[in-house]
mmCIF file of N, CA and C in Angstrom:
data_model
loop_
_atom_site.group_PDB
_atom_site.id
_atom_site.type_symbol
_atom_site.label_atom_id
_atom_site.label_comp_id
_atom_site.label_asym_id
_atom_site.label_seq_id
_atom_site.Cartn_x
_atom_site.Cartn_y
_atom_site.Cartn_z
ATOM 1 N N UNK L 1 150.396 173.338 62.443
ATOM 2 C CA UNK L 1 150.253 174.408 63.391
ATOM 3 C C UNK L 1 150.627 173.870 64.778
ATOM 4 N N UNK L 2 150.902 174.149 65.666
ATOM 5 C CA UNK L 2 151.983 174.291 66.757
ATOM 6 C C UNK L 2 150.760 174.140 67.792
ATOM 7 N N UNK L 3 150.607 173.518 68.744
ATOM 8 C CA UNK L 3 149.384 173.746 69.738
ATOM 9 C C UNK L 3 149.803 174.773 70.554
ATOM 10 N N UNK L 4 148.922 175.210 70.734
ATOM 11 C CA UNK L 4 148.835 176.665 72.177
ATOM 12 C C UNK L 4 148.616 176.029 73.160
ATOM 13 N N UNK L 5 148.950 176.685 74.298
ATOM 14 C CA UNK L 5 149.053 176.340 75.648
ATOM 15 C C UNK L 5 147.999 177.344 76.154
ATOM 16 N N UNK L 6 147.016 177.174 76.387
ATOM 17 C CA UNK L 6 145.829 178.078 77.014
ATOM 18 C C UNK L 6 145.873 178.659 78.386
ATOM 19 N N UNK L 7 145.846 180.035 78.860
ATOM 20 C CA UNK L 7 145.618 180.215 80.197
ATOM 21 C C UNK L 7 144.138 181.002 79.971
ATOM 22 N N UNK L 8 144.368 181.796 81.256
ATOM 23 C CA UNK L 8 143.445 182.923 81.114
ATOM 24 C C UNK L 8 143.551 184.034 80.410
ATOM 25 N N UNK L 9 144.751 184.300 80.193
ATOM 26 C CA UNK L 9 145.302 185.448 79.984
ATOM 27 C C UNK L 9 144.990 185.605 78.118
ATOM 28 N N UNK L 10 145.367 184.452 77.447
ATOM 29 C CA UNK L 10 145.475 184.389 75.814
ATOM 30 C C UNK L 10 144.421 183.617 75.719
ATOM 31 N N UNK L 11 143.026 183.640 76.243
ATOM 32 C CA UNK L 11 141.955 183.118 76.126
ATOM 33 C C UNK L 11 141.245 183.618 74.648
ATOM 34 N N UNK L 12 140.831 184.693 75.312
ATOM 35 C CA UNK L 12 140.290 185.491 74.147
ATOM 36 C C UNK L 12 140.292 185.526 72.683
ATOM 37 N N UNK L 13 142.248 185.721 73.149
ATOM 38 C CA UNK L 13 142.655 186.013 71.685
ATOM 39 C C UNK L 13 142.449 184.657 71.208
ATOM 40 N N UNK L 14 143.333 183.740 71.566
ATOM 41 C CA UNK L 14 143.526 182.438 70.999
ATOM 42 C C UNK L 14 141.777 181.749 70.298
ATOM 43 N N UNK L 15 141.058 181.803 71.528
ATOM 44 C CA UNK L 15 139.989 181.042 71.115
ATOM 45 C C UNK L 15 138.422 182.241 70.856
ATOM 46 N N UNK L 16 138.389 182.972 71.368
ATOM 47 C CA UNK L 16 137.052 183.628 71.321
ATOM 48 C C UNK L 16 137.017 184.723 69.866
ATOM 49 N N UNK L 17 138.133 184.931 69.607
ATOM 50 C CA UNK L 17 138.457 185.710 68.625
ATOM 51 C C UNK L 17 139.254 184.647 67.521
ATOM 52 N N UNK L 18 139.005 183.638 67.296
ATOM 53 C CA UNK L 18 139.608 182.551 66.287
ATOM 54 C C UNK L 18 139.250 182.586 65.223
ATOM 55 N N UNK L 19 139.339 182.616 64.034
ATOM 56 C CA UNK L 19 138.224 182.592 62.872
ATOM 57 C C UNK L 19 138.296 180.889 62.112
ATOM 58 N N UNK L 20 139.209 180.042 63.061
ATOM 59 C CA UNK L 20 139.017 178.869 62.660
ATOM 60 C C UNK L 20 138.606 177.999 63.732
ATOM 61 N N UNK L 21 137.487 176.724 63.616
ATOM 62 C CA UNK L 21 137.292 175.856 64.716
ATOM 63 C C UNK L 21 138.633 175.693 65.987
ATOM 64 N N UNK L 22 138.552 175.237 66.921
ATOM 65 C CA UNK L 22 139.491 175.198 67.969
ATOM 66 C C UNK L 22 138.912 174.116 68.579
ATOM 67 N N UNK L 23 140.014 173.297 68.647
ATOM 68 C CA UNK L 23 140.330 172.331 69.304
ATOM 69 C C UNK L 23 140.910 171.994 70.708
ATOM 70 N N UNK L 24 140.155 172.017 72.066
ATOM 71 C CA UNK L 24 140.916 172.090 73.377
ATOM 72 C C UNK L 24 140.824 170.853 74.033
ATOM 73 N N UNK L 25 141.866 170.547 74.654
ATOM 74 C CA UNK L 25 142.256 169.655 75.310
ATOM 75 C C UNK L 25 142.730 169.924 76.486
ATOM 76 N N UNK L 26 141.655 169.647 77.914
ATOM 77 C CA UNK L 26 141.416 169.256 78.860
ATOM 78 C C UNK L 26 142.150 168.592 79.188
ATOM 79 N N UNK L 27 143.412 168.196 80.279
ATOM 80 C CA UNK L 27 144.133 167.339 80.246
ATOM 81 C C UNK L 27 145.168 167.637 81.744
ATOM 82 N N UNK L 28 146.028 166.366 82.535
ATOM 83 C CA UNK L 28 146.723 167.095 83.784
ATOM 84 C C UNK L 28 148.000 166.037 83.454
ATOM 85 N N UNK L 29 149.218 166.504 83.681
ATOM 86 C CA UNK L 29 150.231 165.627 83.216
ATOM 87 C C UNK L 29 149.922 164.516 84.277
ATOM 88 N N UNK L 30 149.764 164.221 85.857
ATOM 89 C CA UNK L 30 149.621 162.983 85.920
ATOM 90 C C UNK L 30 148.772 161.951 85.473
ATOM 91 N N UNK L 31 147.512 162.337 84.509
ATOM 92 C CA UNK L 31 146.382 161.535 83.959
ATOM 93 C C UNK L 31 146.941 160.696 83.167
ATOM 94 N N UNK L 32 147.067 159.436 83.182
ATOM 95 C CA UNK L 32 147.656 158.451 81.964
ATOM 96 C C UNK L 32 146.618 158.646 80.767
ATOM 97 N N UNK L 33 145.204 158.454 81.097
ATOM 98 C CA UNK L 33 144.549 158.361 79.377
ATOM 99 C C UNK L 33 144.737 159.736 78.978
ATOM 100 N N UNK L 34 145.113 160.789 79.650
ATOM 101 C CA UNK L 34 145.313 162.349 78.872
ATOM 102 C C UNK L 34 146.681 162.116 78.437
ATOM 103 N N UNK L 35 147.513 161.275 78.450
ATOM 104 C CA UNK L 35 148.836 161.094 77.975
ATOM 105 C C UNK L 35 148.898 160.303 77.024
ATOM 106 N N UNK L 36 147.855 159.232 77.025
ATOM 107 C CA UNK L 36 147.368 158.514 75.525
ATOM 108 C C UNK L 36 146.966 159.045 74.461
ATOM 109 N N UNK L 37 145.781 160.194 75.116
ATOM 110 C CA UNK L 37 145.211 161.044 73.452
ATOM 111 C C UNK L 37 146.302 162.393 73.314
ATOM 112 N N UNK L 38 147.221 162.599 74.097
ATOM 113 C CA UNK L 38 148.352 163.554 73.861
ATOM 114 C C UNK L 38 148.022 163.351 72.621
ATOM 115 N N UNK L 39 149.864 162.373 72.323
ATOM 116 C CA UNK L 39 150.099 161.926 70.611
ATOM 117 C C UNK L 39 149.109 162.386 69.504
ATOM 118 N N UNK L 40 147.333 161.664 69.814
ATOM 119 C CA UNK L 40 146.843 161.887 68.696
ATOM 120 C C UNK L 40 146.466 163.761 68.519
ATOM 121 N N UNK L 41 146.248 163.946 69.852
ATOM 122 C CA UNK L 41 145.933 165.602 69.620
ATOM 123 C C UNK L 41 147.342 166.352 69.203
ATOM 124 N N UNK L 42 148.519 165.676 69.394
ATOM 125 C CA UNK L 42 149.407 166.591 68.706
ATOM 126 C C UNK L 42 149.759 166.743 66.881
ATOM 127 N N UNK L 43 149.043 165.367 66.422
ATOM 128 C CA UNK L 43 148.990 164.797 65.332
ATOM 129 C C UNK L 43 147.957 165.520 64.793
ATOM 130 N N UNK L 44 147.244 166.122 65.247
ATOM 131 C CA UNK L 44 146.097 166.540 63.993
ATOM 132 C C UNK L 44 146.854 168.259 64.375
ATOM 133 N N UNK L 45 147.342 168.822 65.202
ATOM 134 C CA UNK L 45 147.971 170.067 65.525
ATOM 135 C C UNK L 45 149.238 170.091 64.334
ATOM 136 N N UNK L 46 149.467 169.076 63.943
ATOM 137 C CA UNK L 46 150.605 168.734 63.349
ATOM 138 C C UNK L 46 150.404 168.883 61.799
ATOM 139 N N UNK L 47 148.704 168.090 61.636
ATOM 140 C CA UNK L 47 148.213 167.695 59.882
ATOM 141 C C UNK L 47 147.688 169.066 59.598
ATOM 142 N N UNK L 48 146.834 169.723 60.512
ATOM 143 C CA UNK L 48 145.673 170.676 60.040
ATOM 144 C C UNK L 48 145.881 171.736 59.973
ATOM 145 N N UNK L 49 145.919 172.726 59.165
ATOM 146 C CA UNK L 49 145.678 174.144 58.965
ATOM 147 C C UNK L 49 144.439 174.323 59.608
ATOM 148 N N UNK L 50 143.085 173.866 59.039
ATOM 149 C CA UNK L 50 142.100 174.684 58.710
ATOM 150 C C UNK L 50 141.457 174.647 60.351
ATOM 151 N N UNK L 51 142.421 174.097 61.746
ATOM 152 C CA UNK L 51 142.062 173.832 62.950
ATOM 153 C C UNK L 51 142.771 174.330 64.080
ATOM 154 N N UNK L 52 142.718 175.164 64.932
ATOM 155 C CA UNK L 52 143.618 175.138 65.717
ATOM 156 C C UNK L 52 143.299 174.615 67.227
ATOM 157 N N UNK L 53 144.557 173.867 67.479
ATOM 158 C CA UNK L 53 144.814 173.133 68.705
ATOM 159 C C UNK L 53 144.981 173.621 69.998
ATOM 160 N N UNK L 54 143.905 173.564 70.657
ATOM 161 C CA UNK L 54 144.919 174.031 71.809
ATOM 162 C C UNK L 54 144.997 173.357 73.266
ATOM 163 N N UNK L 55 145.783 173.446 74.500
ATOM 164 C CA UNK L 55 145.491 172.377 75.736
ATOM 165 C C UNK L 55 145.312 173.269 77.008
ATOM 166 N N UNK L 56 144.630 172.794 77.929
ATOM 167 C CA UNK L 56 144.734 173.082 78.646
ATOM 168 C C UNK L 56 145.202 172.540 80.260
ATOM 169 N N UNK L 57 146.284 172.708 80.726
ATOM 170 C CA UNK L 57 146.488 172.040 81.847
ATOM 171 C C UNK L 57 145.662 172.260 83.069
ATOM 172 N N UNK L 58 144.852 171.700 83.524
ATOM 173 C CA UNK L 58 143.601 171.586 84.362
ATOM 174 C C UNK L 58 144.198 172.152 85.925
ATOM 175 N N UNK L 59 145.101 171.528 86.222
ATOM 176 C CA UNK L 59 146.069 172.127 87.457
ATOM 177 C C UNK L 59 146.606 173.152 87.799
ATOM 178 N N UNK L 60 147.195 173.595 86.712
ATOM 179 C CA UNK L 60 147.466 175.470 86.667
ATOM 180 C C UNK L 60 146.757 176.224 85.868
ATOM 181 N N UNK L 61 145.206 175.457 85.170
ATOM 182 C CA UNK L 61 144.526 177.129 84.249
ATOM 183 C C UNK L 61 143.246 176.332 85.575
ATOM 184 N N UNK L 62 142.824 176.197 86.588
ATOM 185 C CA UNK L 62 141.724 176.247 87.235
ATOM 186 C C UNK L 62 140.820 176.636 86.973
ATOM 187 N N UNK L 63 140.500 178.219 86.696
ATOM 188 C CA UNK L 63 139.025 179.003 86.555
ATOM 189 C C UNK L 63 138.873 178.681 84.690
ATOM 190 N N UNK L 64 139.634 178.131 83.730
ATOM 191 C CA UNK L 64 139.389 177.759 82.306
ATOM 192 C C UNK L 64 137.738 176.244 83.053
ATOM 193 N N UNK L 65 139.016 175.380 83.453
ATOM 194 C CA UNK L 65 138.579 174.423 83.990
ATOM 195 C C UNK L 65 137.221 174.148 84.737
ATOM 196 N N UNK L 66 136.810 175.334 85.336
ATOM 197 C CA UNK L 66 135.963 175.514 85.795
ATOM 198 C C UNK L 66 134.581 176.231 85.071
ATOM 199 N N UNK L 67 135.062 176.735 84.619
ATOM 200 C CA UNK L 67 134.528 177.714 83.148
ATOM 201 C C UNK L 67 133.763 176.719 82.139
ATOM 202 N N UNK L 68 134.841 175.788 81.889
ATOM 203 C CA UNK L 68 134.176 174.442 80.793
ATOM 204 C C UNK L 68 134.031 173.592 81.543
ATOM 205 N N UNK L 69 133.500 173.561 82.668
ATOM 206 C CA UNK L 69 133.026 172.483 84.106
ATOM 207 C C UNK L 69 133.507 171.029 83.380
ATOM 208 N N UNK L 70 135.109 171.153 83.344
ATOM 209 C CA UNK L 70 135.751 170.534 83.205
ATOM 210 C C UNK L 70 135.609 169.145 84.847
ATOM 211 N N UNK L 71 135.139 167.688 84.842
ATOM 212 C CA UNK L 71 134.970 167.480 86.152
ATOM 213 C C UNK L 71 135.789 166.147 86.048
ATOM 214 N N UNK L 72 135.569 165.606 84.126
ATOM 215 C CA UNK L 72 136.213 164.393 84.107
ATOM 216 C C UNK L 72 137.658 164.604 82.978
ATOM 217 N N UNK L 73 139.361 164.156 83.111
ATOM 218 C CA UNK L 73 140.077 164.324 82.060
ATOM 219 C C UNK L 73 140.561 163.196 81.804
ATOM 220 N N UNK L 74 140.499 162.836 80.318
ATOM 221 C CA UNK L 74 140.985 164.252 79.447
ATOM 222 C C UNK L 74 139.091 164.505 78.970
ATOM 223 N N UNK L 75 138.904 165.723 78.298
ATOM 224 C CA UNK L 75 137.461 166.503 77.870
ATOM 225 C C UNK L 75 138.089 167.329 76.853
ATOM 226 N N UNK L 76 137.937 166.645 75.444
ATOM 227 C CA UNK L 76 137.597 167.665 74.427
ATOM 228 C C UNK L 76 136.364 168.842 74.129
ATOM 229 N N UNK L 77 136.828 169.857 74.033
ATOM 230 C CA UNK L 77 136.038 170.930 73.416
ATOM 231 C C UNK L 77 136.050 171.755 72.035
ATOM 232 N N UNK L 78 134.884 171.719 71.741
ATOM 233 C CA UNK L 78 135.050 172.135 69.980
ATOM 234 C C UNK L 78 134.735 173.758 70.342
ATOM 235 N N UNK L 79 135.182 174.977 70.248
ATOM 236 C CA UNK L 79 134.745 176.043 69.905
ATOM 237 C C UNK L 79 134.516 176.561 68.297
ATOM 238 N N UNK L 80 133.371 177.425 67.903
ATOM 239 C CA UNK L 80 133.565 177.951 66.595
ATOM 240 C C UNK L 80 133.195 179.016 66.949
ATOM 241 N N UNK L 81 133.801 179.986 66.351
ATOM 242 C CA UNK L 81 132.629 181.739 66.466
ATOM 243 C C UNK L 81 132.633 181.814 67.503
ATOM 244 N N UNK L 82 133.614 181.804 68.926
ATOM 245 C CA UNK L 82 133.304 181.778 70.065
ATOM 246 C C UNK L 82 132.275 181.115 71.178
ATOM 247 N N UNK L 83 131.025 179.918 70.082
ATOM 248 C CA UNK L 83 130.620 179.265 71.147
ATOM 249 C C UNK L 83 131.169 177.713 71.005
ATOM 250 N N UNK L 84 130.593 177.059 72.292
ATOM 251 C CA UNK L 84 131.385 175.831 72.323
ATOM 252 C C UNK L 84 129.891 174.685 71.761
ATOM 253 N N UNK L 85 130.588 174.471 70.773
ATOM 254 C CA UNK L 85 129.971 173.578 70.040
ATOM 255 C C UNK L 85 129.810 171.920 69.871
ATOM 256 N N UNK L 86 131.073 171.019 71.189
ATOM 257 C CA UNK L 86 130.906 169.788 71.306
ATOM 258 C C UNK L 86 131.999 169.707 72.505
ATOM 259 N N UNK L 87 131.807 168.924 73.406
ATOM 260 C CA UNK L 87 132.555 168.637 74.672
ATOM 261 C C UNK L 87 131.872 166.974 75.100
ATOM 262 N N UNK L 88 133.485 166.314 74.772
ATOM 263 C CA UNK L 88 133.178 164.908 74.693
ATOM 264 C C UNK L 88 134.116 164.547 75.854
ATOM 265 N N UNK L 89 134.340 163.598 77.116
ATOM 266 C CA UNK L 89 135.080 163.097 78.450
ATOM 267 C C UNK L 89 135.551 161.470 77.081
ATOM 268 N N UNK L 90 136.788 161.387 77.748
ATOM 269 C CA UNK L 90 137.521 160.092 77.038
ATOM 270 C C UNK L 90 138.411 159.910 76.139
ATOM 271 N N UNK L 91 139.538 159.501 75.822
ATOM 272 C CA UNK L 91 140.037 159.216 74.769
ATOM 273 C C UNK L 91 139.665 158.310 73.502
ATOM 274 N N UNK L 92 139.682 159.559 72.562
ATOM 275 C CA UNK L 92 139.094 159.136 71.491
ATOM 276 C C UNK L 92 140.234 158.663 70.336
ATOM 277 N N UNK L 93 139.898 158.365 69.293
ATOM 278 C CA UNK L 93 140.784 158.023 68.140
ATOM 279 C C UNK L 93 140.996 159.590 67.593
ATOM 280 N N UNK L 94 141.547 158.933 66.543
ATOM 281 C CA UNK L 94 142.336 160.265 65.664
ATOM 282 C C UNK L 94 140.274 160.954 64.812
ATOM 283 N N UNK L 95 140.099 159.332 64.043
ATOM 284 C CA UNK L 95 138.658 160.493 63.276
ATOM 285 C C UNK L 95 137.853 160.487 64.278
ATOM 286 N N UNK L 96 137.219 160.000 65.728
ATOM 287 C CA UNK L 96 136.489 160.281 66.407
ATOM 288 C C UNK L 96 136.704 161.978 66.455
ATOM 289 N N UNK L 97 137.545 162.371 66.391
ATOM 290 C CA UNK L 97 137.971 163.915 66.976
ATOM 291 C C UNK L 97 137.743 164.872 66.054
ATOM 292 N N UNK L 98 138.402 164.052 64.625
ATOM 293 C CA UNK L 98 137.689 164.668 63.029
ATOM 294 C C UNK L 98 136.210 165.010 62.961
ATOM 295 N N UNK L 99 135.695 164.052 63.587
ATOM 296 C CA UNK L 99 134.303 163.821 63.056
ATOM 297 C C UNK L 99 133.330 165.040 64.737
ATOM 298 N N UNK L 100 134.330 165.530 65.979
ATOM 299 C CA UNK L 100 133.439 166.278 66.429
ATOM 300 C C UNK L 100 134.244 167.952 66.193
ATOM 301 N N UNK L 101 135.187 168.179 64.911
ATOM 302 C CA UNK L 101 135.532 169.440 64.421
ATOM 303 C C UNK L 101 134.806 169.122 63.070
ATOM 304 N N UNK L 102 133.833 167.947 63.009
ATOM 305 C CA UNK L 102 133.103 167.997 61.423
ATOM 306 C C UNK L 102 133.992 168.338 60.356
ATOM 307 N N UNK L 103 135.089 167.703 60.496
ATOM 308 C CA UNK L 103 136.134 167.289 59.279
ATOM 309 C C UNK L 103 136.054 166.361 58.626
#
């Protein structure tokens, strides 16, 4: 599956209305460690059906950012059923990330 690019606008649909876990990524292209866990977050966007991926650029989605008091990047967020169910600051490995979509 293809990662989404999150604004405000395809919020909803993309993530609040999902019927599968969602995967967001917190992230600003000048951040080097958000350019490290890129790769692996594009890699499980890449393996997983049963997950969808999505990013958010911290610089142009602001009020997302603010919303998930986004303060340190990169910040994973797990949504299910529309609530947010794990929000971890750091680059993690590939199963660290498995293990907070409880895969």
């Amino acid at each position: 599956m293809a990662i989404i690019k999150l604004t405000n606008e395809n919020f909803v649909d993309e993530v609040l209305k999902s019927n599968v876990p969602v995967l967001i990524d917190f992230y600003a292209d000048w951040c080097g460690p958000c350019r490290m866990l890129g790769p692996t977050v594009e890699e499980i966007a890449n393996e997983r059906d049963d997950v969808k991926v999505c990013k958010v650029n911290v610089d142009e989605q602001n009020e997302l950012a603010i919303t998930f008091e986004i303060q340190v990047i990169p910040t994973l967020a797990v949504m299910k059923d529309g609530a947010l169910i794990k929000k971890e600051v750091g680059v993690k490995d590939k199963a660290a990330i498995l293990a907070m979509l409880g895969i």
